C-alpha cells in the first residue's frame, strides 16, 4: 500500500525534475502571489511547489494570514498568480481566457464554504440546482434529477422542499456539499467546511467528504484550522508567511 508520505515525496521529486505526472490533478510550480498598492507590496505566497494527485484528500493548515485562502483561490481559478505555473487536470490555465476559466470552474471544480452561502428564499433543491443553470444543454428535468441524486448522496433526500432556515447548520452544509457535487466535479475545494459547526456536526461533514473521496475518487483540497479534522486527511500542507513549511 502506498503511504501519503510516499505520495508527497514522489510529488516533490516530480516537481523538482520538472516532469509532470499523469496522475497529478493539481500542479503548482514556483507560484507567487503579490498584492501591490501605491505604497506597499504584500507577498501572500512565495515559491509554492505542490502536486496533488487524483483521488487525494489533503488539508492546508497555517495561522491566519499564512496564505491558505489565497492558495485555495488560485487552485479554484478565482485568483491569478503573480508568477509561476498552475496546471489543473492537465490544463495549463495561465493562458486561458476569463470565459474558459469560468467553464473549467463550472465543470471541473466544486466549492464548499464555511458560511454555506445558501440562498434563503430558495428551497433546498433549488439551491442545489444553481450551478447547473450555467451549463448549456441541460433541461429542467435533467437538472432536477441531478439535484435529487446529489441530495441523496449527502443524506438529505427528505429535505428537498425545506428552506435553509428550517435546517440545522450541519444540514445546511450538506446542502452546500450537494450543490458543490451536483455537476460531478473532479475536484472539491473546501474552505473551513467545519468551521461554523460543533464537533459532532463537523465530524458528520468530514464523514461525507471522506465518503465522496473514497467511494467516488473525488480529489479534495480542504483549508482548516482544526488539527483533529486535518489528521483525517491523507496529507497536510502547512503554510507560514506564504511559504510551505512541511
Tab-separated table of C-alpha atoms in Angstrom:
chain	number	residue	atom	x	y	z
A	1	UNK	CA	0.000	0.000	0.000
A	2	UNK	CA	1.360	3.415	-0.961
A	3	UNK	CA	1.517	5.785	2.004
A	4	UNK	CA	0.733	9.509	1.977
A	5	UNK	CA	4.409	10.169	2.812
A	6	UNK	CA	5.475	8.299	-0.332
A	7	UNK	CA	2.922	10.222	-2.404
A	8	UNK	CA	4.215	13.521	-1.026
A	9	UNK	CA	7.866	12.546	-1.653
A	10	UNK	CA	7.159	11.387	-5.207
A	11	UNK	CA	5.198	14.556	-5.950
A	12	UNK	CA	8.045	16.756	-4.737
A	13	UNK	CA	10.586	14.788	-6.783
A	14	UNK	CA	8.355	15.128	-9.859
A	15	UNK	CA	8.221	18.897	-9.445
A	16	UNK	CA	11.946	19.133	-8.737
A	17	UNK	CA	12.724	17.373	-12.007
A	18	UNK	CA	10.131	19.357	-13.945
A	19	UNK	CA	8.386	16.201	-15.134
A	20	UNK	CA	4.571	16.282	-14.985
A	21	UNK	CA	2.968	13.132	-13.619
A	22	UNK	CA	-0.153	11.909	-15.406
A	23	UNK	CA	-1.715	11.251	-12.009
A	24	UNK	CA	-1.368	14.901	-10.912
A	25	UNK	CA	-4.760	16.583	-10.670
A	26	UNK	CA	-3.301	19.868	-9.423
A	27	UNK	CA	0.236	21.063	-10.015
A	28	UNK	CA	1.849	24.344	-8.934
A	29	UNK	CA	5.405	25.294	-9.856
A	30	UNK	CA	7.089	28.346	-8.374
A	31	UNK	CA	3.762	30.033	-7.715
A	32	UNK	CA	3.884	33.552	-6.289
A	33	UNK	CA	1.129	35.949	-5.309
A	34	UNK	CA	1.929	39.577	-4.592
A	35	UNK	CA	-0.601	42.304	-3.843
A	36	UNK	CA	0.629	45.786	-4.701
A	37	UNK	CA	-0.653	49.256	-3.943
A	38	UNK	CA	0.957	52.643	-4.466
A	39	UNK	CA	2.672	52.422	-1.080
A	40	UNK	CA	3.041	48.795	-0.109
A	41	UNK	CA	3.765	45.363	-1.521
A	42	UNK	CA	2.389	42.319	0.282
A	43	UNK	CA	3.689	38.860	-0.537
A	44	UNK	CA	0.826	36.424	0.065
A	45	UNK	CA	2.502	33.356	-1.473
A	46	UNK	CA	6.147	32.710	-2.291
A	47	UNK	CA	7.610	29.868	-4.374
A	48	UNK	CA	4.836	27.326	-3.879
A	49	UNK	CA	5.650	23.943	-5.426
A	50	UNK	CA	2.847	21.471	-4.994
A	51	UNK	CA	1.494	18.361	-6.666
A	52	UNK	CA	-1.852	16.839	-5.670
A	53	UNK	CA	-2.708	13.503	-7.215
A	54	UNK	CA	-6.041	12.279	-8.493
A	55	UNK	CA	-8.136	10.981	-5.627
A	56	UNK	CA	-6.096	12.563	-2.837
A	57	UNK	CA	-7.750	14.219	0.146
A	58	UNK	CA	-5.379	16.838	1.520
A	59	UNK	CA	-5.676	19.649	4.026
A	60	UNK	CA	-3.959	23.029	4.113
A	61	UNK	CA	-3.094	24.442	7.521
A	62	UNK	CA	-1.390	27.529	8.874
A	63	UNK	CA	-2.006	30.575	11.064
A	64	UNK	CA	-4.244	33.428	9.929
A	65	UNK	CA	-2.553	35.388	7.166
A	66	UNK	CA	-0.339	32.485	6.094
A	67	UNK	CA	-1.815	32.347	2.587
A	68	UNK	CA	-4.217	29.397	2.908
A	69	UNK	CA	-7.237	31.073	1.324
A	70	UNK	CA	-5.073	32.703	-1.341
A	71	UNK	CA	-3.698	29.297	-2.291
A	72	UNK	CA	-7.192	27.809	-2.425
A	73	UNK	CA	-8.437	30.732	-4.551
A	74	UNK	CA	-5.643	30.203	-7.067
A	75	UNK	CA	-6.365	26.470	-7.273
A	76	UNK	CA	-10.049	27.355	-7.703
A	77	UNK	CA	-9.247	29.821	-10.523
A	78	UNK	CA	-10.812	32.640	-8.520
A	79	UNK	CA	-7.497	34.493	-8.424
A	80	UNK	CA	-4.473	34.519	-10.727
A	81	UNK	CA	-0.901	34.014	-9.518
A	82	UNK	CA	1.626	36.802	-9.937
A	83	UNK	CA	4.184	34.282	-11.121
A	84	UNK	CA	4.753	30.582	-11.621
A	85	UNK	CA	2.670	27.939	-13.371
A	86	UNK	CA	-0.605	26.289	-12.393
A	87	UNK	CA	-1.917	23.133	-14.044
A	88	UNK	CA	-5.408	21.825	-13.284
A	89	UNK	CA	-6.270	18.351	-14.560
A	90	UNK	CA	-3.613	18.615	-17.244
A	91	UNK	CA	-4.637	22.125	-18.352
A	92	UNK	CA	-2.087	24.953	-18.193
A	93	UNK	CA	-4.593	27.566	-17.111
A	94	UNK	CA	-2.267	30.594	-17.297
A	95	UNK	CA	-3.138	31.039	-20.970
A	96	UNK	CA	-6.897	30.641	-20.506
A	97	UNK	CA	-9.349	33.434	-21.162
A	98	UNK	CA	-11.802	34.501	-18.460
A	99	UNK	CA	-14.533	32.650	-20.331
A	100	UNK	CA	-12.562	29.413	-20.423
A	101	UNK	CA	-11.605	29.770	-16.761
A	102	UNK	CA	-15.291	30.149	-15.891
A	103	UNK	CA	-16.078	26.993	-17.850
A	104	UNK	CA	-13.415	24.991	-16.005
A	105	UNK	CA	-14.673	26.307	-12.655
A	106	UNK	CA	-18.229	25.287	-13.507
A	107	UNK	CA	-17.477	21.870	-14.989
A	108	UNK	CA	-14.475	20.577	-13.061
A	109	UNK	CA	-14.446	22.316	-9.680
A	110	UNK	CA	-16.839	22.303	-6.743
A	111	UNK	CA	-16.692	24.856	-3.922
A	112	UNK	CA	-17.698	24.454	-0.254
A	113	UNK	CA	-17.583	27.473	2.055
A	114	UNK	CA	-17.522	27.953	5.809
A	115	UNK	CA	-20.687	30.062	5.803
A	116	UNK	CA	-22.629	27.814	3.378
A	117	UNK	CA	-23.685	30.662	1.007
A	118	UNK	CA	-27.182	29.277	0.515
A	119	UNK	CA	-29.990	31.479	-0.812
A	120	UNK	CA	-32.604	31.677	1.932
A	121	UNK	CA	-35.502	32.375	-0.427
A	122	UNK	CA	-34.869	29.191	-2.427
A	123	UNK	CA	-35.728	25.653	-1.403
A	124	UNK	CA	-33.005	23.098	-0.780
A	125	UNK	CA	-33.348	21.515	-4.207
A	126	UNK	CA	-33.403	24.892	-5.970
A	127	UNK	CA	-30.186	25.857	-4.167
A	128	UNK	CA	-28.528	22.647	-5.326
A	129	UNK	CA	-29.569	23.192	-8.953
A	130	UNK	CA	-27.903	26.617	-9.221
A	131	UNK	CA	-24.548	25.511	-10.755
A	132	UNK	CA	-26.403	23.577	-13.460
A	133	UNK	CA	-28.197	26.719	-14.630
A	134	UNK	CA	-24.897	27.889	-16.132
A	135	UNK	CA	-24.430	24.748	-18.209
A	136	UNK	CA	-25.721	24.684	-21.737
A	137	UNK	CA	-27.990	21.942	-22.941
A	138	UNK	CA	-29.423	20.731	-19.624
A	139	UNK	CA	-33.204	20.633	-19.329
A	140	UNK	CA	-35.179	21.424	-16.197
A	141	UNK	CA	-35.987	17.757	-15.637
A	142	UNK	CA	-32.331	16.781	-16.006
A	143	UNK	CA	-31.259	19.444	-13.513
A	144	UNK	CA	-33.911	18.293	-11.057
A	145	UNK	CA	-32.829	14.673	-11.387
A	146	UNK	CA	-29.151	15.509	-10.809
A	147	UNK	CA	-30.026	17.677	-7.806
A	148	UNK	CA	-32.072	14.862	-6.260
A	149	UNK	CA	-29.175	12.458	-6.785
A	150	UNK	CA	-26.728	14.888	-5.141
A	151	UNK	CA	-29.008	15.340	-2.129
A	152	UNK	CA	-29.338	11.579	-1.789
A	153	UNK	CA	-25.550	11.263	-1.763
A	154	UNK	CA	-25.337	13.575	1.279
A	155	UNK	CA	-28.307	12.020	3.063
A	156	UNK	CA	-30.852	14.814	2.600
A	157	UNK	CA	-33.458	13.205	0.348
A	158	UNK	CA	-36.171	14.001	2.892
A	159	UNK	CA	-35.389	17.730	2.970
A	160	UNK	CA	-35.610	18.706	-0.695
A	161	UNK	CA	-38.526	21.121	-0.242
A	162	UNK	CA	-37.323	22.691	3.003
A	163	UNK	CA	-35.696	26.118	3.142
A	164	UNK	CA	-32.246	26.799	4.634
A	165	UNK	CA	-33.765	28.484	7.709
A	166	UNK	CA	-35.527	25.203	8.527
A	167	UNK	CA	-32.274	23.249	8.674
A	168	UNK	CA	-29.506	22.828	11.231
A	169	UNK	CA	-26.010	24.095	10.492
A	170	UNK	CA	-24.824	20.600	9.618
A	171	UNK	CA	-27.761	20.086	7.283
A	172	UNK	CA	-27.110	23.416	5.587
A	173	UNK	CA	-23.510	22.397	4.989
A	174	UNK	CA	-24.727	19.113	3.495
A	175	UNK	CA	-26.876	21.142	1.097
A	176	UNK	CA	-23.794	23.187	0.216
A	177	UNK	CA	-21.863	19.971	-0.453
A	178	UNK	CA	-24.706	18.673	-2.632
A	179	UNK	CA	-24.584	21.925	-4.602
A	180	UNK	CA	-20.803	21.526	-4.982
A	181	UNK	CA	-21.036	17.950	-6.304
A	182	UNK	CA	-24.209	18.224	-8.420
A	183	UNK	CA	-22.176	18.640	-11.607
A	184	UNK	CA	-19.834	15.750	-10.706
A	185	UNK	CA	-16.666	17.857	-10.439
A	186	UNK	CA	-13.288	16.165	-10.382
A	187	UNK	CA	-12.031	18.456	-7.607
A	188	UNK	CA	-13.727	19.718	-4.438
A	189	UNK	CA	-12.300	22.809	-2.738
A	190	UNK	CA	-13.456	23.262	0.854
A	191	UNK	CA	-12.675	26.445	2.806
A	192	UNK	CA	-13.133	25.708	6.539
A	193	UNK	CA	-16.140	23.422	5.887
A	194	UNK	CA	-16.468	22.554	9.601
A	195	UNK	CA	-15.518	25.985	10.944
A	196	UNK	CA	-19.084	27.064	11.828
A	197	UNK	CA	-20.143	23.696	13.238
A	198	UNK	CA	-19.840	21.976	16.598
A	199	UNK	CA	-17.562	18.958	16.840
A	200	UNK	CA	-20.302	16.379	16.252
A	201	UNK	CA	-21.655	18.130	13.159
A	202	UNK	CA	-18.104	18.730	11.985
A	203	UNK	CA	-17.389	15.013	12.230
A	204	UNK	CA	-20.525	14.266	10.197
A	205	UNK	CA	-19.415	16.637	7.435
A	206	UNK	CA	-15.948	15.059	7.399
A	207	UNK	CA	-17.601	11.646	7.052
A	208	UNK	CA	-19.494	12.918	3.989
A	209	UNK	CA	-16.302	14.307	2.436
A	210	UNK	CA	-14.336	11.134	3.172
A	211	UNK	CA	-17.099	9.054	1.598
A	212	UNK	CA	-17.018	11.167	-1.570
A	213	UNK	CA	-13.256	10.792	-1.684
A	214	UNK	CA	-13.115	7.066	-1.008
A	215	UNK	CA	-16.155	5.809	-2.927
A	216	UNK	CA	-16.128	8.204	-5.878
A	217	UNK	CA	-12.460	9.144	-6.104
A	218	UNK	CA	-13.096	12.882	-5.806
A	219	UNK	CA	-9.931	14.896	-5.231
A	220	UNK	CA	-10.472	17.157	-2.195
A	221	UNK	CA	-8.426	20.128	-1.005
A	222	UNK	CA	-9.542	21.468	2.373
A	223	UNK	CA	-8.400	24.532	4.295
A	224	UNK	CA	-8.847	24.099	8.035
A	225	UNK	CA	-7.685	25.435	11.401
A	226	UNK	CA	-8.749	22.224	13.132
A	227	UNK	CA	-5.858	19.748	13.556
A	228	UNK	CA	-8.309	16.988	14.525
A	229	UNK	CA	-10.059	17.231	11.160
A	230	UNK	CA	-6.796	17.731	9.262
A	231	UNK	CA	-5.473	14.474	10.718
A	232	UNK	CA	-8.315	12.648	8.953
A	233	UNK	CA	-6.926	13.633	5.551
A	234	UNK	CA	-4.151	11.832	3.692
A	235	UNK	CA	-1.673	14.684	3.755
A	236	UNK	CA	-1.263	18.093	5.378
A	237	UNK	CA	0.275	21.071	3.555
A	238	UNK	CA	1.494	23.644	6.068
A	239	UNK	CA	1.979	27.319	5.266
A	240	UNK	CA	3.659	30.079	7.226
A	241	UNK	CA	4.014	33.637	5.926
A	242	UNK	CA	3.112	32.472	2.439
A	243	UNK	CA	5.689	29.686	2.291
A	244	UNK	CA	5.461	25.910	2.537
A	245	UNK	CA	6.948	24.591	5.747
A	246	UNK	CA	6.035	20.879	5.502
